[in-house]
Tab-separated table of C-alpha atoms in Angstrom:
chain	number	residue	atom	x	y	z
A	1	MET	CA	-54.602	16.236	-1.001
A	2	ARG	CA	-53.996	17.102	2.648
A	3	LYS	CA	-52.422	13.691	3.228
A	4	LYS	CA	-50.092	14.216	0.286
A	5	ASN	CA	-49.103	17.630	1.620
A	6	ILE	CA	-48.313	16.160	5.035
A	7	LEU	CA	-46.175	13.438	3.442
A	8	LEU	CA	-44.405	16.071	1.373
A	9	LEU	CA	-43.696	18.139	4.495
A	10	VAL	CA	-42.339	15.066	6.276
A	11	TRP	CA	-40.080	14.269	3.344
A	12	MET	CA	-38.862	17.879	3.140
A	13	TYR	CA	-38.107	17.828	6.868
A	14	LEU	CA	-36.118	14.601	6.544
A	15	LEU	CA	-34.240	16.030	3.585
A	16	TYR	CA	-33.507	19.200	5.582
A	17	LYS	CA	-32.108	17.100	8.459
A	18	ILE	CA	-29.938	15.144	6.060
A	19	LEU	CA	-28.567	18.316	4.504
A	20	MET	CA	-27.881	19.800	7.921
A	21	GLU	CA	-25.980	16.673	8.966
A	22	VAL	CA	-23.856	16.740	5.818
A	23	ASN	CA	-23.117	20.460	6.183
A	24	THR	CA	-22.207	20.235	9.855
A	25	MET	CA	-19.853	17.275	9.687
A	26	SER	CA	-16.774	18.352	11.577
A	27	GLY	CA	-14.460	15.843	9.899
A	28	ARG	CA	-13.092	14.911	13.324
A	29	ASN	CA	-15.991	13.361	15.142
A	30	LEU	CA	-17.794	11.096	12.679
A	31	GLU	CA	-18.676	8.129	14.807
A	32	SER	CA	-21.984	7.081	13.291
A	33	VAL	CA	-24.094	7.382	10.177
A	34	ASN	CA	-27.842	7.032	9.649
A	35	VAL	CA	-29.431	5.403	6.643
A	36	HIS	CA	-30.931	8.618	5.264
A	37	LYS	CA	-27.559	10.360	5.112
A	38	GLU	CA	-25.946	7.398	3.387
A	39	VAL	CA	-28.701	7.307	0.753
A	40	PHE	CA	-28.324	11.049	0.193
A	41	GLN	CA	-24.581	10.674	-0.208
A	42	GLN	CA	-25.003	7.908	-2.768
A	43	TYR	CA	-27.191	10.153	-4.909
A	44	SER	CA	-24.811	13.098	-4.431
A	45	GLU	CA	-21.891	10.933	-5.492
A	46	ARG	CA	-23.586	9.829	-8.682
A	47	ALA	CA	-24.489	13.415	-9.523
A	48	GLY	CA	-21.009	14.769	-8.739
A	49	ASN	CA	-18.831	12.182	-10.507
A	50	LYS	CA	-19.772	12.834	-14.131
A	51	THR	CA	-16.182	12.241	-15.258
A	52	ALA	CA	-14.095	9.355	-13.998
A	53	PRO	CA	-11.218	10.786	-11.951
A	54	HIS	CA	-7.569	10.401	-12.794
A	55	ILE	CA	-5.799	8.232	-10.210
A	56	LEU	CA	-2.237	8.858	-9.075
A	57	PHE	CA	-1.113	6.032	-6.804
A	58	ILE	CA	2.262	6.587	-5.126
A	59	ILE	CA	4.048	3.920	-3.107
A	60	ALA	CA	7.284	4.536	-1.210
A	61	ASP	CA	9.618	1.665	-0.412
A	62	ASP	CA	10.530	1.017	3.251
A	63	LEU	CA	9.361	4.423	4.507
A	64	GLY	CA	8.975	4.235	8.284
A	65	PHE	CA	6.186	5.608	10.464
A	66	ASN	CA	8.578	8.240	11.839
A	67	ASP	CA	10.003	9.201	8.441
A	68	ILE	CA	7.429	11.784	7.375
A	69	GLY	CA	7.074	15.318	8.639
A	70	TYR	CA	3.451	15.251	9.755
A	71	HIS	CA	4.259	12.402	12.151
A	72	GLY	CA	6.762	14.647	13.919
A	73	SER	CA	9.862	13.412	12.096
A	74	GLU	CA	13.008	15.520	11.818
A	75	ILE	CA	12.903	14.686	8.094
A	76	GLN	CA	11.455	17.510	6.005
A	77	THR	CA	8.628	16.464	3.673
A	78	PRO	CA	6.803	19.715	2.849
A	79	ASN	CA	5.000	18.462	-0.253
A	80	LEU	CA	3.728	15.278	1.351
A	81	ASP	CA	2.787	17.186	4.509
A	82	SER	CA	0.777	19.734	2.537
A	83	LEU	CA	-1.097	17.028	0.615
A	84	ALA	CA	-1.777	14.997	3.754
A	85	MET	CA	-2.849	17.946	5.896
A	86	THR	CA	-5.396	19.003	3.270
A	87	GLY	CA	-6.557	15.454	2.661
A	88	VAL	CA	-7.470	12.402	4.739
A	89	ARG	CA	-4.702	10.859	6.828
A	90	LEU	CA	-5.136	7.115	7.355
A	91	GLU	CA	-3.853	6.370	10.856
A	92	ASN	CA	-5.315	2.881	11.278
A	93	TYR	CA	-4.139	1.596	7.920
A	94	TYR	CA	-2.083	-1.575	7.390
A	95	VAL	CA	0.166	-3.194	4.821
A	96	GLN	CA	2.382	-6.305	4.945
A	97	PRO	CA	5.782	-6.732	6.663
A	98	VAL	CA	7.728	-6.792	3.375
A	99	CYS	CA	7.335	-5.490	-0.139
A	100	THR	CA	6.328	-8.366	-2.455
A	101	PRO	CA	3.277	-9.407	-0.380
A	102	THR	CA	2.092	-5.799	-0.066
A	103	ARG	CA	2.401	-5.159	-3.793
A	104	GLY	CA	0.627	-8.392	-4.652
A	105	GLN	CA	-2.224	-7.543	-2.295
A	106	LEU	CA	-2.462	-4.001	-3.624
A	107	LEU	CA	-2.826	-5.097	-7.250
A	108	THR	CA	-5.245	-7.983	-6.624
A	109	GLY	CA	-7.225	-7.117	-3.492
A	110	ARG	CA	-6.315	-10.566	-2.163
A	111	TYR	CA	-4.514	-11.700	0.989
A	112	GLN	CA	-1.148	-13.353	0.539
A	113	ILE	CA	-2.641	-16.686	1.598
A	114	HIS	CA	-4.549	-16.440	-1.703
A	115	THR	CA	-1.713	-15.119	-3.879
A	116	GLY	CA	0.958	-17.451	-2.461
A	117	LEU	CA	3.458	-14.593	-2.204
A	118	HIS	CA	4.537	-14.610	1.435
A	119	TRP	CA	8.070	-13.267	1.124
A	120	VAL	CA	10.279	-11.287	-1.227
A	121	LEU	CA	11.134	-12.680	-4.648
A	122	TRP	CA	14.796	-12.858	-5.552
A	123	PRO	CA	15.502	-11.906	-9.179
A	124	ALA	CA	16.239	-15.478	-10.260
A	125	THR	CA	13.164	-17.002	-8.613
A	126	PRO	CA	10.911	-18.670	-11.237
A	127	ALA	CA	7.669	-17.455	-9.649
A	128	GLY	CA	5.343	-14.479	-9.751
A	129	LEU	CA	1.960	-13.005	-8.935
A	130	ALA	CA	-0.594	-15.673	-9.836
A	131	LEU	CA	-2.305	-15.225	-13.196
A	132	ASP	CA	-5.663	-16.555	-11.996
A	133	ASN	CA	-7.134	-13.123	-11.175
A	134	PRO	CA	-7.065	-9.787	-12.996
A	135	THR	CA	-5.108	-6.911	-11.465
A	136	ILE	CA	-6.486	-3.474	-10.625
A	137	ALA	CA	-4.776	-2.250	-13.814
A	138	ASP	CA	-6.663	-4.876	-15.850
A	139	LYS	CA	-9.977	-3.798	-14.368
A	140	LEU	CA	-9.335	-0.068	-14.709
A	141	ARG	CA	-8.326	-0.551	-18.331
A	142	ASP	CA	-11.593	-2.423	-18.873
A	143	ALA	CA	-13.340	0.634	-17.377
A	144	GLY	CA	-11.779	2.898	-19.989
A	145	TYR	CA	-8.601	4.047	-18.247
A	146	ALA	CA	-5.159	4.535	-19.713
A	147	THR	CA	-2.902	2.605	-17.340
A	148	HIS	CA	0.761	3.366	-16.684
A	149	MET	CA	3.347	2.050	-14.247
A	150	VAL	CA	6.719	3.542	-13.338
A	151	GLY	CA	9.224	2.106	-10.861
A	152	LYS	CA	9.590	-1.065	-8.826
A	153	TRP	CA	7.639	-4.177	-9.870
A	154	HIS	CA	8.945	-7.034	-7.642
A	155	LEU	CA	6.121	-9.451	-8.489
A	156	GLY	CA	8.021	-11.876	-10.708
A	157	PHE	CA	9.181	-11.772	-14.315
A	158	TYR	CA	10.515	-15.205	-15.199
A	159	LYS	CA	8.022	-15.392	-18.084
A	160	ALA	CA	6.750	-12.537	-20.242
A	161	ASP	CA	3.219	-13.231	-18.977
A	162	TYR	CA	4.271	-11.848	-15.582
A	163	LEU	CA	5.601	-8.499	-16.798
A	164	PRO	CA	3.616	-5.343	-15.939
A	165	THR	CA	2.592	-4.876	-19.584
A	166	SER	CA	0.990	-8.329	-19.418
A	167	ARG	CA	-0.793	-7.497	-16.153
A	168	GLY	CA	-2.952	-4.589	-17.279
A	169	PHE	CA	-0.489	-1.723	-17.751
A	170	ASP	CA	-0.399	-0.016	-21.151
A	171	THR	CA	3.144	1.210	-20.475
A	172	TYR	CA	5.897	0.382	-18.027
A	173	PHE	CA	9.260	1.882	-17.150
A	174	GLY	CA	11.201	0.663	-14.134
A	175	PHE	CA	13.052	-2.206	-12.500
A	176	LEU	CA	11.710	-5.712	-12.023
A	177	SER	CA	13.493	-6.873	-8.870
A	178	GLY	CA	13.442	-5.645	-5.274
A	179	HIS	CA	16.377	-3.222	-5.227
A	180	SER	CA	19.231	-1.930	-7.335
A	181	ASP	CA	21.920	0.727	-7.526
A	182	TYR	CA	20.189	4.126	-7.807
A	183	TYR	CA	22.625	5.352	-10.471
A	184	THR	CA	23.889	2.341	-12.446
A	185	HIS	CA	20.603	0.368	-12.165
A	186	VAL	CA	22.540	-2.830	-11.523
A	187	THR	CA	21.347	-5.480	-9.096
A	188	GLY	CA	22.190	-9.051	-8.157
A	189	ASN	CA	20.788	-12.326	-6.972
A	190	TYR	CA	22.777	-13.207	-3.851
A	191	GLN	CA	21.334	-16.639	-3.085
A	192	GLU	CA	23.327	-19.757	-3.947
A	193	LYS	CA	25.044	-18.413	-7.069
A	194	LEU	CA	25.949	-14.746	-7.519
A	195	MET	CA	24.272	-13.279	-10.598
A	196	ILE	CA	24.557	-9.577	-11.478
A	197	GLY	CA	23.040	-7.495	-14.246
A	198	PHE	CA	21.234	-4.347	-15.303
A	199	ASP	CA	17.645	-4.070	-14.127
A	200	LEU	CA	15.775	-1.428	-16.104
A	201	MET	CA	12.891	-2.167	-18.462
A	202	GLU	CA	10.929	-0.056	-20.902
A	203	ASN	CA	7.621	-1.774	-21.557
A	204	ASP	CA	8.639	-5.395	-22.255
A	205	ARG	CA	12.224	-4.789	-23.378
A	206	PRO	CA	15.476	-3.805	-21.657
A	207	ALA	CA	15.878	-0.028	-21.550
A	208	ASN	CA	18.691	1.834	-23.313
A	209	ILE	CA	21.088	1.678	-20.375
A	210	SER	CA	23.581	4.098	-21.963
A	211	LYS	CA	20.819	6.718	-21.892
A	212	TYR	CA	19.938	6.241	-18.229
A	213	ASN	CA	23.159	5.073	-16.557
A	214	GLY	CA	24.160	7.727	-14.033
A	215	THR	CA	20.672	9.211	-13.615
A	216	TYR	CA	19.417	8.971	-10.045
A	217	SER	CA	16.317	6.752	-10.047
A	218	THR	CA	14.066	9.074	-8.029
A	219	HIS	CA	14.684	11.832	-10.585
A	220	LEU	CA	14.388	9.374	-13.464
A	221	PHE	CA	11.062	7.920	-12.355
A	222	GLY	CA	9.624	11.335	-11.535
A	223	SER	CA	10.612	12.568	-14.990
A	224	LYS	CA	8.928	9.584	-16.650
A	225	VAL	CA	5.689	10.259	-14.773
A	226	LYS	CA	5.746	13.891	-15.841
A	227	ASP	CA	6.222	12.787	-19.463
A	228	ILE	CA	3.183	10.513	-19.166
A	229	ILE	CA	1.061	13.345	-17.768
A	230	ASN	CA	2.152	15.811	-20.444
A	231	GLY	CA	1.524	13.318	-23.242
A	232	HIS	CA	-1.832	12.071	-22.009
A	233	ASP	CA	-5.037	12.381	-24.055
A	234	LEU	CA	-7.259	14.431	-21.761
A	235	GLU	CA	-10.385	12.773	-23.143
A	236	LYS	CA	-9.508	9.608	-21.250
A	237	PRO	CA	-9.086	8.978	-17.502
A	238	MET	CA	-5.602	7.969	-16.425
A	239	PHE	CA	-4.234	5.582	-13.788
A	240	ILE	CA	-0.580	6.115	-12.891
A	241	TYR	CA	1.054	3.730	-10.450
A	242	ILE	CA	4.448	5.116	-9.440
A	243	SER	CA	6.421	2.770	-7.237
A	244	PHE	CA	9.511	4.649	-6.069
A	245	GLN	CA	12.776	2.850	-5.400
A	246	ALA	CA	13.227	5.323	-2.562
A	247	VAL	CA	13.881	4.897	0.245
A	248	HIS	CA	15.048	1.294	0.106
A	249	ALA	CA	18.746	0.518	0.554
A	250	PRO	CA	21.384	1.146	-0.731
A	251	LEU	CA	21.713	4.577	0.855
A	252	GLN	CA	22.410	6.752	-2.174
A	253	VAL	CA	21.327	10.322	-2.912
A	254	PRO	CA	22.847	13.488	-4.431
A	255	GLU	CA	24.723	15.400	-1.751
A	256	ILE	CA	22.567	18.496	-2.160
A	257	TYR	CA	19.721	16.692	-0.385
A	258	VAL	CA	21.924	15.641	2.521
A	259	LYS	CA	23.392	19.052	3.381
A	260	GLN	CA	20.229	20.258	5.114
A	261	TYR	CA	20.571	17.382	7.622
A	262	SER	CA	24.045	18.148	8.944
A	263	HIS	CA	22.524	18.259	12.441
A	264	ILE	CA	21.712	14.530	12.267
A	265	LYS	CA	24.741	12.764	13.742
A	266	ASP	CA	23.958	9.247	12.504
A	267	THR	CA	25.423	8.920	9.003
A	268	LYS	CA	22.853	6.407	7.811
A	269	ARG	CA	19.943	8.446	9.118
A	270	ARG	CA	21.376	11.549	7.466
A	271	GLN	CA	21.659	9.841	4.065
A	272	TYR	CA	18.239	8.310	4.471
A	273	ALA	CA	16.703	11.703	5.285
A	274	GLY	CA	18.168	13.131	2.103
A	275	MET	CA	16.594	10.287	0.093
A	276	VAL	CA	13.185	11.008	1.623
A	277	SER	CA	13.459	14.726	0.847
A	278	CYS	CA	14.451	13.982	-2.743
A	279	MET	CA	11.371	11.778	-3.159
A	280	ASP	CA	9.199	14.472	-1.586
A	281	GLU	CA	10.518	17.012	-4.075
A	282	SER	CA	9.793	14.656	-6.982
A	283	ILE	CA	6.202	14.160	-5.802
A	284	GLY	CA	5.750	17.928	-5.595
A	285	GLU	CA	6.932	18.283	-9.193
A	286	ILE	CA	4.497	15.595	-10.365
A	287	VAL	CA	1.602	17.398	-8.664
A	288	ASP	CA	2.679	20.704	-10.247
A	289	THR	CA	2.714	19.026	-13.668
A	290	MET	CA	-0.857	17.801	-13.176
A	291	LYS	CA	-1.923	21.298	-12.144
A	292	LYS	CA	-0.335	22.840	-15.247
A	293	ARG	CA	-2.198	20.370	-17.449
A	294	GLY	CA	-5.441	21.321	-15.751
A	295	ILE	CA	-6.277	17.843	-14.453
A	296	TRP	CA	-5.411	18.189	-10.772
A	297	ASP	CA	-8.946	19.061	-9.673
A	298	ASN	CA	-10.187	15.756	-11.066
A	299	THR	CA	-7.361	13.627	-9.653
A	300	LEU	CA	-7.347	11.246	-6.703
A	301	LEU	CA	-3.891	10.979	-5.122
A	302	ILE	CA	-3.088	8.064	-2.841
A	303	PHE	CA	0.193	7.787	-0.961
A	304	THR	CA	1.341	4.710	0.950
A	305	THR	CA	4.436	2.878	2.031
A	306	ASP	CA	4.820	-0.847	1.397
A	307	ASN	CA	6.002	-1.783	4.903
A	308	GLY	CA	7.706	-0.336	7.949
A	309	GLY	CA	11.133	1.248	8.000
A	310	ASN	CA	14.416	-0.595	8.468
A	311	PRO	CA	16.493	1.032	11.276
A	312	ASN	CA	19.615	-0.771	10.042
A	313	VAL	CA	19.664	1.570	7.042
A	314	GLY	CA	18.331	4.762	8.594
A	315	GLY	CA	14.577	4.194	8.855
A	316	SER	CA	12.521	4.793	11.994
A	317	ASN	CA	9.118	3.600	13.191
A	318	VAL	CA	9.152	5.424	16.540
A	319	PRO	CA	7.023	5.269	18.645
A	320	LEU	CA	5.740	2.005	17.187
A	321	LYS	CA	7.298	-1.303	18.187
A	322	GLY	CA	9.141	-3.373	15.612
A	323	THR	CA	10.636	-2.941	12.159
A	324	LYS	CA	10.251	-3.980	8.579
A	325	SER	CA	9.837	-7.787	8.278
A	326	THR	CA	8.059	-8.073	11.643
A	327	LEU	CA	4.378	-8.308	12.547
A	328	TRP	CA	4.693	-5.665	15.245
A	329	GLU	CA	2.941	-2.395	14.444
A	330	GLY	CA	6.209	-0.852	13.276
A	331	GLY	CA	6.409	-3.418	10.500
A	332	ILE	CA	2.853	-3.211	9.203
A	333	ARG	CA	1.134	0.038	10.244
A	334	ALA	CA	1.616	2.228	7.208
A	335	VAL	CA	2.096	5.863	6.421
A	336	GLY	CA	-0.840	6.598	4.158
A	337	PHE	CA	-3.178	9.360	3.056
A	338	VAL	CA	-5.601	10.396	0.316
A	339	HIS	CA	-5.812	13.828	-1.271
A	340	SER	CA	-8.429	14.975	-3.782
A	341	SER	CA	-10.928	17.740	-4.405
A	342	LEU	CA	-13.421	14.883	-4.837
A	343	ILE	CA	-13.356	14.438	-1.075
A	344	GLY	CA	-14.606	17.936	-0.347
A	345	ASN	CA	-13.541	20.712	2.003
A	346	LYS	CA	-15.296	19.209	5.023
A	347	MET	CA	-12.761	16.393	5.120
A	348	ASN	CA	-9.649	18.529	4.647
A	349	GLY	CA	-7.220	17.706	7.412
A	350	TYR	CA	-9.330	14.834	8.670
A	351	ILE	CA	-7.622	12.000	10.547
A	352	SER	CA	-9.306	8.675	9.867
A	353	ASN	CA	-8.878	6.037	12.560
A	354	GLU	CA	-11.099	3.582	10.725
A	355	LEU	CA	-9.610	0.150	10.062
A	356	MET	CA	-8.207	-0.176	6.548
A	357	HIS	CA	-5.898	-2.550	4.689
A	358	VAL	CA	-3.906	-2.422	1.468
A	359	THR	CA	-6.263	-4.959	-0.161
A	360	ASP	CA	-9.034	-2.359	0.123
A	361	TRP	CA	-7.603	-0.192	-2.653
A	362	PHE	CA	-8.696	-2.676	-5.308
A	363	PRO	CA	-12.485	-2.479	-4.740
A	364	THR	CA	-12.293	1.162	-3.620
A	365	LEU	CA	-10.662	2.397	-6.820
A	366	LEU	CA	-12.706	0.111	-9.018
A	367	SER	CA	-15.945	1.373	-7.493
A	368	LEU	CA	-14.885	4.998	-7.892
A	369	ALA	CA	-13.854	4.403	-11.507
A	370	GLY	CA	-17.167	2.788	-12.424
A	371	GLY	CA	-15.655	-0.642	-12.981
A	372	ASP	CA	-17.014	-4.052	-12.056
A	373	LEU	CA	-15.883	-7.168	-10.227
A	374	LYS	CA	-16.516	-9.624	-13.068
A	375	GLY	CA	-13.842	-12.287	-13.293
A	376	ILE	CA	-12.697	-11.834	-9.682
A	377	LYS	CA	-12.357	-15.258	-8.098
A	378	GLN	CA	-11.319	-14.138	-4.656
A	379	LEU	CA	-11.520	-10.667	-3.069
A	380	ASP	CA	-10.422	-9.846	0.470
A	381	GLY	CA	-10.606	-6.061	0.201
A	382	TYR	CA	-13.501	-3.734	1.074
A	383	ASP	CA	-14.755	-0.646	-0.732
A	384	GLN	CA	-13.628	2.181	1.570
A	385	TRP	CA	-14.603	5.182	-0.561
A	386	LYS	CA	-17.438	6.385	1.664
A	387	THR	CA	-15.237	5.942	4.710
A	388	ILE	CA	-12.585	8.122	3.091
A	389	LYS	CA	-14.962	10.682	1.619
A	390	TYR	CA	-17.497	11.040	4.422
A	391	GLY	CA	-15.804	9.564	7.482
A	392	ILE	CA	-18.421	6.848	8.001
A	393	ARG	CA	-17.548	3.635	9.804
A	394	SER	CA	-15.288	1.251	7.934
A	395	PRO	CA	-16.919	-1.910	6.577
A	396	ARG	CA	-13.793	-3.791	7.655
A	397	GLN	CA	-13.825	-5.417	11.089
A	398	GLU	CA	-10.709	-7.557	10.851
A	399	ILE	CA	-7.393	-7.869	9.032
A	400	LEU	CA	-5.444	-11.034	8.438
A	401	HIS	CA	-1.914	-9.744	8.927
A	402	ASN	CA	-0.194	-12.991	8.055
A	403	ILE	CA	-0.205	-16.776	8.110
A	404	ASP	CA	3.314	-17.870	7.326
A	405	PRO	CA	3.677	-21.659	7.534
A	406	LEU	CA	7.308	-21.699	6.443
A	407	TYR	CA	10.089	-22.743	8.814
A	408	ASN	CA	13.526	-21.176	8.753
A	409	ASN	CA	16.830	-21.441	10.563
A	410	THR	CA	16.012	-18.708	13.063
A	411	PHE	CA	12.805	-19.950	14.660
A	412	HIS	CA	10.975	-23.229	14.288
A	413	THR	CA	7.393	-22.151	14.578
A	414	ARG	CA	4.757	-20.685	12.341
A	415	ARG	CA	4.264	-16.933	12.319
A	416	LEU	CA	0.669	-15.753	12.400
A	417	SER	CA	-1.235	-12.587	13.236
A	418	ILE	CA	-4.763	-11.264	12.944
A	419	ARG	CA	-6.515	-8.087	14.055
A	420	ILE	CA	-10.204	-8.287	15.015
A	421	GLY	CA	-11.680	-5.014	16.190
A	422	ALA	CA	-9.329	-3.607	18.819
A	423	TRP	CA	-7.619	-6.970	19.426
A	424	LYS	CA	-4.467	-8.239	17.766
A	425	ILE	CA	-2.824	-11.595	18.287
A	426	ILE	CA	0.737	-12.427	17.219
A	427	ILE	CA	2.163	-15.927	17.252
A	428	GLY	CA	5.751	-16.959	16.599
A	429	GLN	CA	7.148	-13.478	16.108
A	430	LEU	CA	10.672	-12.988	17.400
A	431	GLY	CA	11.263	-10.079	19.729
A	432	PRO	CA	10.056	-8.864	23.132
A	433	GLY	CA	6.864	-10.510	24.283
A	434	SER	CA	5.425	-13.664	25.734
A	435	ARG	CA	7.539	-16.824	25.756
A	436	LYS	CA	4.933	-19.303	26.886
A	437	LYS	CA	4.029	-22.287	24.756
A	438	LEU	CA	0.389	-22.752	23.803
A	439	SER	CA	0.877	-25.945	21.802
A	440	SER	CA	3.625	-27.815	19.993
A	441	ASP	CA	3.071	-25.595	16.962
A	442	LEU	CA	2.181	-22.238	18.514
A	443	GLN	CA	4.840	-20.346	20.450
A	444	ASN	CA	5.353	-16.779	21.624
A	445	VAL	CA	1.634	-15.983	21.770
A	446	CYS	CA	0.914	-12.306	22.449
A	447	LEU	CA	-2.433	-10.529	22.656
A	448	PHE	CA	-2.759	-6.750	22.544
A	449	ASN	CA	-5.550	-4.223	22.620
A	450	ILE	CA	-4.248	-1.946	19.871
A	451	GLU	CA	-6.716	0.848	20.574
A	452	SER	CA	-5.596	1.276	24.189
A	453	ASP	CA	-2.043	-0.003	23.684
A	454	PRO	CA	-0.875	0.919	20.154
A	455	PHE	CA	2.762	0.431	21.166
A	456	GLU	CA	2.191	-3.231	22.128
A	457	ARG	CA	3.641	-2.991	25.602
A	458	ILE	CA	1.170	-5.142	27.564
A	459	ASP	CA	0.603	-8.764	26.592
A	460	LEU	CA	-2.952	-9.658	27.694
A	461	SER	CA	-3.045	-13.253	26.485
A	462	GLU	CA	-3.103	-14.729	30.008
A	463	HIS	CA	-5.939	-12.422	31.052
A	464	PHE	CA	-8.225	-13.118	28.075
A	465	PRO	CA	-7.815	-16.803	27.125
A	466	GLU	CA	-11.247	-16.906	25.456
A	467	ILE	CA	-10.314	-14.084	23.111
A	468	VAL	CA	-7.075	-15.901	22.304
A	469	GLN	CA	-8.951	-19.101	21.479
A	470	ASN	CA	-11.512	-17.278	19.337
A	471	MET	CA	-8.783	-15.572	17.358
A	472	LEU	CA	-6.887	-18.838	16.920
A	473	GLN	CA	-10.067	-20.359	15.540
A	474	ARG	CA	-10.410	-17.515	13.052
A	475	LEU	CA	-6.824	-18.070	11.927
A	476	GLU	CA	-7.613	-21.746	11.396
A	477	ASP	CA	-10.600	-20.764	9.248
A	478	TYR	CA	-8.339	-18.692	7.037
A	479	GLU	CA	-5.634	-21.320	6.870
A	480	ARG	CA	-8.037	-23.953	5.536
A	481	ASN	CA	-8.490	-21.832	2.402
A	482	SER	CA	-4.855	-20.844	1.861
A	483	VAL	CA	-2.791	-21.791	-1.184
A	484	SER	CA	0.730	-23.176	-1.218
A	485	CYS	CA	3.478	-20.656	-0.560
A	486	GLN	CA	6.455	-22.882	-1.280
A	487	LEU	CA	8.676	-20.960	-3.688
A	488	PRO	CA	10.915	-22.813	-6.155
A	489	ALA	CA	14.681	-22.583	-5.919
A	490	VAL	CA	16.503	-19.892	-7.876
A	491	ASP	CA	17.079	-20.744	-11.525
A	492	SER	CA	20.597	-20.348	-12.932
A	493	ARG	CA	19.106	-19.854	-16.405
A	494	ALA	CA	18.062	-16.389	-15.229
A	495	ASP	CA	21.676	-15.198	-15.086
A	496	PRO	CA	21.955	-11.876	-16.997
A	497	LEU	CA	25.135	-13.239	-18.583
A	498	HIS	CA	22.798	-15.229	-20.832
A	499	HIS	CA	20.530	-12.267	-21.598
A	500	ASP	CA	22.659	-9.375	-22.853
A	501	GLY	CA	23.571	-8.382	-19.309
A	502	PHE	CA	19.968	-7.638	-18.274
A	503	TRP	CA	17.484	-9.144	-15.885
A	504	GLN	CA	14.515	-10.121	-18.049
A	505	PRO	CA	12.208	-13.120	-18.689
A	506	TRP	CA	14.174	-16.291	-19.238
A	507	GLN	CA	11.601	-19.027	-19.739
């Protein structure tokens, strides 16, 4: 009996220490975790998540690192700032240089070397996100979720099998290509042969364009999301993926949003700022709608951009180096945060510097929703929920930023990049940096320590040749398992002239 009492006292003491550690977490200095605390958190999580949370996933298009208020921007984003400052800001979080690869990786949890989508898809390109793996919408629907998508798709639509409603979404309203007019919802394919048409779909059919022509897309998409929330059966968890057109070019926004930025001299930046503020307002209205329906306290909100900003049309990534379409930090380090009462007050306002990538959302959300990974052939993402919720170390140690084997007319070398720990190597990227030649196929090799040099000012490749070689070897390992990324030529059969003036499946 005495031995049992001693063991009980020991266990109670360990439990007390665990509780003290959980209660005293500062949210700003969470460098390590012991096994006991992790076990305790697992049990707490199971006990606390009796109802699967609603998931509101918001993605902005081409929003730069310096285009949100809490990063010190002159652009006013009060709703996003409030959500971020009372949530977890992801400041070591990465996406891809352009939109199609990021969106493909988000929905599948797979690197672009495994999806084959390395660059943007033009509307008339007969290609799309590979059908060999389920999407996060497929898996969440299997887990009992109602799944809805509003906004930009940009993952191919040449066959009906590639439409959002065939990829796990119960409903869809939005545009299928990469950009369009914000008011008329018209877009074109500008490669080889000019093709122009309406680009607005409702589920798997062209939308009633006479009903929506003239309605600004940010307002339109926000309104559709609010309708979904108000019409939702509260007995079922809900996944809403809203992919704003904002703030991608063309620079269009109602003048009322621009007036507050009269102090910004650059016309493009002024228009762009108004577009950001309009999107911020729309997000605030969506959150208010969820609160009125009484579901906000059981909602996980995720906000991210798809790539860096484009300075040519008003975006800014200051102080990061580079722009959209590049592998510099300005092209791939994303604005991102998570807000939810599921995280707990201890993490409010927490800045996470743990390594994270857009592929991680797939297993993270699936784990939180109680789903499974059955049928997944290839997964490159990591479950980051405990990192987000408790601030423990990220399970991710490296990110494959890109392996792009295509040649183009601008530079005749492959473009590759990988991050391993603090180190990042970039090969073949145009712009300031090293000009030495490592081999006949590898040019412009740069090595940076991103933790000590986040602005990529000091190329250390000559000082650490062993690190360079090790990272090149890791890139070779990845490349051996990559799929073809050769996209077919545009198909003239896609011309909206043949399809009632709309972009829609043509094969």
